[in-house]
Amino acid sequence: MRLDRDPTSFILHIDATFRLNQVNYPVLVIGISDRARRFHLIAMRVFTAVSGNTLRVYYVMGDADDGRFNGVQNIIGRDNEYVYLMCFFYVLKNVNERLRGMDAKTACGIRKDIYDLHFTANLVNFVRKFRTVWEQWQGIQATKEFAQYFKKCRLQENLSGGSSPSAYATTNNPAEQFNRLLKRDYTLRTKLKMGCYWGCYFECCKNESELSQPFILTPEPTERLHRRSKKMEHMLLLQEADPSQSQLSGDTKVYVQSFAAPRMYMQSKDRSEETLAITTQMGVNYARMEFEDMPSVGWEVDVI
């Protein structure tokens, strides 16, 4: 029943977890995430037996495993026209492995370009941005080899910039966190005999079936984002551009200006970090999106 909804309202996550039993049988976890990035477990076997309906999927997310990609294509691709989203974590993982040995400044520039591609608003902007960075990479001797690798591996297609639906997960983290729960709460991080494992498996299925968790269809900020915005407002890094004008007009839209948080170099980590509480910090490439290319009047925000 959890899949009986608009296929554009969720991302299907597929992930395999291992080391749950002594015979190393892999457990394939299939679920969906909503616009609050919450994970909802789905059992395809149970789904078919209970409803008999055809599974309709528009977004699928996986990692760099070719077998998983081909499996999705062969099974789900028969009845669906879907967008395959490669987990952004694995995109960066592959990129970082390729950047080893490159000087730090050049490598940071490439990572910045990758994040710029990742944050494009739509496919048109993504294609335009990719052409720009591709020409830059091709024009520099130090990055020409990486440019060829990037295109050869078709990472620009797997990155799916502009294809990810707004407010949804961009990594396979919802499924990864559920795998973590399996190992922590049910197998206690040990390899069980199959008889014991099936008992844990059925207990997990029972608990997940009884779990009442609403499926969110509208964007919802995370607790971390709430904490960050309050801290930035307290430090005057986030403020309304013209409060008096908004009050007089009675408009539901306001303009908010965002400023970069001060950063401090951490010698132990050999990198700089924001001078905010750890629970509110963001990486440099995520944080710069809060103010980069911001209109002079600030970001337009609908308070309703």
Coordinates of C-alpha atoms in Angstrom, one line a residue:
M1 CA 0.0 0.0 0.0
R2 CA 2.9 2.4 0.6
L3 CA 3.7 2.3 -3.1
D4 CA 0.1 3.1 -4.1
R5 CA 0.8 6.8 -4.8
D6 CA 1.8 9.2 -7.5
P7 CA 5.2 7.8 -8.8
T8 CA 6.6 11.3 -9.0
S9 CA 6.1 11.8 -5.2
F10 CA 8.9 9.4 -4.1
I11 CA 12.3 8.1 -4.9
L12 CA 12.8 4.3 -4.9
H13 CA 15.9 3.2 -3.0
I14 CA 17.6 -0.2 -3.6
D15 CA 20.4 -1.3 -1.5
A16 CA 22.0 -4.6 -0.4
T17 CA 23.4 -5.2 3.1
F18 CA 25.7 -8.0 4.1
R19 CA 27.1 -9.6 7.2
L20 CA 23.8 -10.2 8.8
N21 CA 24.0 -14.0 8.9
Q22 CA 26.7 -16.6 9.0
V23 CA 26.2 -17.8 5.5
N24 CA 26.5 -14.3 4.1
Y25 CA 23.2 -14.2 2.3
P26 CA 22.7 -10.6 1.2
V27 CA 19.6 -8.8 2.2
L28 CA 18.1 -6.5 -0.4
V29 CA 16.5 -3.5 1.1
I30 CA 13.9 -1.7 -1.0
G31 CA 12.1 1.4 0.1
I32 CA 11.0 4.9 -0.8
S33 CA 11.9 8.3 0.6
D34 CA 9.6 11.3 0.8
R35 CA 10.2 15.1 0.7
A36 CA 11.3 15.0 4.3
R37 CA 13.9 12.4 3.3
R38 CA 12.3 9.9 5.6
F39 CA 12.7 6.2 4.6
H40 CA 9.7 4.0 4.2
L41 CA 10.5 0.3 3.9
I42 CA 8.9 -1.6 1.0
A43 CA 8.9 -5.4 0.5
M44 CA 8.5 -6.0 -3.2
R45 CA 7.6 -9.7 -2.6
V46 CA 4.9 -8.7 -0.2
F47 CA 3.7 -5.9 -2.4
T48 CA 3.1 -8.3 -5.3
A49 CA 1.4 -10.9 -3.2
V50 CA -0.9 -8.4 -1.5
S51 CA -2.0 -6.0 -4.3
G52 CA -1.1 -7.7 -7.5
N53 CA -0.7 -4.2 -9.0
T54 CA 2.1 -3.2 -11.4
L55 CA 4.8 -1.3 -9.7
R56 CA 5.0 2.2 -11.1
V57 CA 8.3 4.1 -10.6
Y58 CA 9.5 7.4 -11.9
Y59 CA 12.7 7.9 -9.9
V60 CA 15.1 5.2 -8.9
M61 CA 18.3 5.7 -6.9
G62 CA 21.3 3.4 -6.7
D63 CA 25.0 3.3 -6.4
A64 CA 27.7 2.6 -9.0
D65 CA 27.1 -1.1 -9.1
D66 CA 26.4 -2.2 -12.7
G67 CA 24.5 -5.3 -11.7
R68 CA 22.0 -3.3 -9.7
F69 CA 21.6 -0.8 -12.5
N70 CA 21.0 -3.6 -15.1
G71 CA 18.6 -5.4 -12.7
V72 CA 16.5 -2.3 -12.4
Q73 CA 16.5 -1.8 -16.1
N74 CA 15.6 -5.4 -16.9
I75 CA 12.8 -5.6 -14.3
I76 CA 11.4 -2.2 -13.7
G77 CA 12.3 -0.7 -17.1
R78 CA 9.9 -3.0 -18.9
D79 CA 6.8 -1.1 -17.6
N80 CA 8.2 2.2 -16.6
E81 CA 9.9 5.2 -18.1
Y82 CA 12.1 6.3 -15.2
V83 CA 15.0 8.5 -14.2
Y84 CA 17.9 6.7 -12.7
L85 CA 19.6 8.9 -10.1
M86 CA 23.1 7.9 -9.1
C87 CA 23.8 8.4 -5.4
F88 CA 25.8 11.7 -5.1
F89 CA 28.0 10.1 -2.5
Y90 CA 29.2 7.6 -5.0
V91 CA 29.7 10.3 -7.7
L92 CA 32.0 12.1 -5.3
K93 CA 33.7 8.9 -4.2
N94 CA 34.6 8.1 -7.8
V95 CA 35.7 11.7 -8.5
N96 CA 37.9 11.8 -5.3
E97 CA 39.6 8.6 -6.2
R98 CA 40.5 10.0 -9.6
L99 CA 41.8 13.3 -8.1
R100 CA 44.4 11.6 -6.0
G101 CA 47.8 13.0 -6.9
M102 CA 46.4 16.2 -8.3
D103 CA 47.5 19.4 -6.7
A104 CA 45.0 20.6 -4.0
K105 CA 44.0 23.8 -5.6
T106 CA 43.1 22.2 -8.9
A107 CA 41.3 19.3 -7.2
C108 CA 39.2 21.7 -5.1
G109 CA 38.3 23.6 -8.3
I110 CA 37.0 20.4 -9.9
R111 CA 35.0 19.5 -6.8
K112 CA 33.4 23.0 -6.8
D113 CA 32.4 22.4 -10.4
I114 CA 30.9 19.0 -9.5
Y115 CA 28.8 20.7 -6.8
D116 CA 27.7 23.4 -9.2
L117 CA 26.5 20.8 -11.6
H118 CA 24.7 19.0 -8.7
F119 CA 22.9 22.1 -7.6
T120 CA 21.6 23.2 -11.0
A121 CA 17.9 23.9 -10.9
N122 CA 16.9 22.0 -14.1
L123 CA 18.3 19.9 -17.0
V124 CA 18.7 23.0 -19.3
N125 CA 20.9 24.7 -16.7
F126 CA 22.8 21.5 -16.1
V127 CA 23.6 21.0 -19.8
R128 CA 24.7 24.7 -20.0
K129 CA 26.9 24.4 -16.9
F130 CA 28.4 21.1 -18.0
R131 CA 29.5 22.6 -21.4
T132 CA 31.1 25.5 -19.5
V133 CA 33.1 23.3 -17.1
W134 CA 33.9 20.8 -19.8
E135 CA 35.6 23.5 -21.9
Q136 CA 37.5 24.7 -18.8
W137 CA 38.7 21.2 -18.0
Q138 CA 39.7 20.6 -21.6
G139 CA 41.6 23.9 -21.7
I140 CA 43.9 23.1 -18.8
Q141 CA 46.5 20.4 -19.2
A142 CA 46.2 19.3 -15.5
T143 CA 42.5 18.6 -15.8
K144 CA 42.3 17.4 -19.4
E145 CA 42.8 13.7 -18.4
F146 CA 40.1 14.0 -15.8
A147 CA 37.7 15.5 -18.3
Q148 CA 38.1 12.5 -20.6
Y149 CA 37.5 10.1 -17.7
F150 CA 34.4 12.1 -16.6
K151 CA 32.9 11.8 -20.0
K152 CA 34.0 8.2 -20.6
C153 CA 32.3 7.0 -17.5
R154 CA 29.3 9.1 -18.4
L155 CA 29.3 10.6 -14.9
Q156 CA 27.6 13.7 -16.3
E157 CA 24.6 11.5 -17.0
N158 CA 24.7 9.5 -13.8
L159 CA 25.0 12.8 -11.8
S160 CA 21.5 13.7 -13.1
G161 CA 21.9 17.3 -12.3
G162 CA 18.5 19.0 -12.6
S163 CA 16.8 15.7 -12.7
S164 CA 16.5 15.2 -9.0
P165 CA 13.1 16.2 -7.7
S166 CA 13.1 19.2 -5.3
A167 CA 13.5 18.4 -1.6
Y168 CA 14.1 14.7 -2.1
A169 CA 17.1 12.7 -1.1
T170 CA 20.2 13.0 -3.4
T171 CA 22.0 10.1 -1.8
N172 CA 21.1 6.6 -0.8
N173 CA 21.4 7.6 2.8
P174 CA 17.8 6.7 3.8
A175 CA 18.4 3.1 2.8
E176 CA 21.9 3.1 4.3
Q177 CA 20.4 4.3 7.6
F178 CA 17.9 1.5 7.6
N179 CA 20.7 -1.0 7.0
R180 CA 22.4 0.5 10.0
L181 CA 19.3 0.0 12.1
L182 CA 19.1 -3.7 11.0
K183 CA 22.6 -4.3 12.2
R184 CA 22.3 -2.3 15.4
D185 CA 18.8 -3.3 16.7
Y186 CA 18.2 -6.8 15.3
T187 CA 21.4 -8.7 14.5
L188 CA 23.4 -6.7 17.1
R189 CA 26.3 -6.4 14.6
T190 CA 26.9 -10.2 14.6
K191 CA 26.5 -12.9 12.0
L192 CA 23.6 -15.0 13.0
K193 CA 22.7 -18.6 12.0
M194 CA 19.9 -18.6 9.5
G195 CA 17.3 -19.9 11.9
C196 CA 18.1 -17.0 14.3
Y197 CA 18.3 -14.5 11.5
W198 CA 14.9 -15.3 10.1
G199 CA 13.4 -14.6 13.6
C200 CA 15.0 -11.2 13.5
Y201 CA 14.0 -10.6 10.0
F202 CA 10.3 -11.4 10.7
E203 CA 10.4 -9.2 13.8
C204 CA 11.8 -6.3 11.8
C205 CA 9.0 -6.8 9.1
K206 CA 6.4 -6.9 11.9
N207 CA 7.7 -3.7 13.5
E208 CA 8.0 -1.8 10.2
S209 CA 4.4 -2.9 9.2
E210 CA 3.1 -1.5 12.5
L211 CA 5.1 1.7 12.3
S212 CA 2.8 4.6 11.6
Q213 CA 4.8 7.3 9.8
P214 CA 3.1 9.9 7.6
F215 CA 4.3 10.1 4.0
I216 CA 5.3 13.7 3.4
L217 CA 4.3 15.3 0.0
T218 CA 5.4 18.8 0.7
P219 CA 9.0 20.0 1.3
E220 CA 9.8 19.9 5.0
P221 CA 13.1 21.3 6.5
T222 CA 15.2 19.0 8.7
E223 CA 15.9 19.6 12.4
R224 CA 19.5 20.4 11.4
L225 CA 18.3 23.1 9.0
H226 CA 16.0 24.6 11.7
R227 CA 19.0 24.8 14.1
R228 CA 21.2 26.3 11.5
S229 CA 18.7 29.0 10.5
K230 CA 18.1 30.0 14.1
K231 CA 21.8 30.2 14.8
M232 CA 22.5 32.3 11.6
E233 CA 19.6 34.6 12.5
H234 CA 21.1 35.1 16.0
M235 CA 24.5 35.9 14.4
L236 CA 22.8 38.3 11.9
L237 CA 23.9 36.1 9.0
L238 CA 20.3 35.6 8.0
Q239 CA 18.0 38.6 8.0
E240 CA 15.0 40.1 6.2
A241 CA 16.1 42.7 3.6
D242 CA 13.3 45.2 4.4
P243 CA 11.0 44.2 7.2
S244 CA 9.0 47.4 7.2
Q245 CA 8.1 47.1 3.5
S246 CA 6.8 43.6 4.0
Q247 CA 4.6 44.6 6.9
L248 CA 3.1 47.5 5.0
S249 CA 2.4 45.5 1.8
G250 CA 0.8 42.6 3.6
D251 CA 2.5 40.3 1.0
T252 CA 3.2 36.7 2.0
K253 CA 6.6 36.9 0.2
V254 CA 9.6 38.4 1.9
Y255 CA 13.2 38.9 0.8
V256 CA 15.9 37.3 2.9
Q257 CA 19.6 38.0 2.7
S258 CA 22.1 35.3 3.6
F259 CA 25.7 36.0 4.5
A260 CA 28.6 33.6 4.7
A261 CA 29.5 32.3 8.2
P262 CA 33.0 33.0 9.3
R263 CA 35.3 30.0 8.9
M264 CA 38.3 28.9 11.0
Y265 CA 41.1 26.7 10.0
M266 CA 41.2 23.4 12.0
Q267 CA 44.8 22.1 12.1
S268 CA 43.8 18.7 13.3
K269 CA 41.5 18.2 10.2
D270 CA 43.7 20.2 7.8
R271 CA 40.6 22.2 6.6
S272 CA 38.5 25.2 7.6
E273 CA 35.1 24.9 9.3
E274 CA 32.3 27.3 10.0
T275 CA 32.4 29.0 13.4
L276 CA 29.0 27.6 14.2
A277 CA 27.9 24.7 16.5
I278 CA 28.9 21.3 15.1
T279 CA 25.2 20.4 14.8
T280 CA 24.6 23.3 12.5
Q281 CA 27.7 23.3 10.3
M282 CA 27.7 22.6 6.5
G283 CA 30.5 21.8 4.1
V284 CA 32.0 24.7 2.2
N285 CA 30.3 23.7 -1.1
Y286 CA 26.8 23.4 0.5
A287 CA 27.2 26.5 2.6
R288 CA 28.2 28.7 -0.4
M289 CA 24.9 27.9 -2.1
E290 CA 23.1 29.9 0.6
F291 CA 24.6 33.2 -0.7
E292 CA 26.2 32.6 -4.1
D293 CA 24.3 34.2 -7.0
M294 CA 21.9 35.7 -4.5
P295 CA 19.9 38.6 -6.0
S296 CA 20.8 42.0 -4.6
V297 CA 17.5 42.2 -2.8
G298 CA 17.9 38.8 -1.3
W299 CA 16.2 35.4 -1.8
E300 CA 12.5 35.5 -2.3
V301 CA 10.7 33.4 0.4
D302 CA 7.0 32.6 0.7
V303 CA 6.2 32.6 4.4
I304 CA 2.9 30.7 3.9

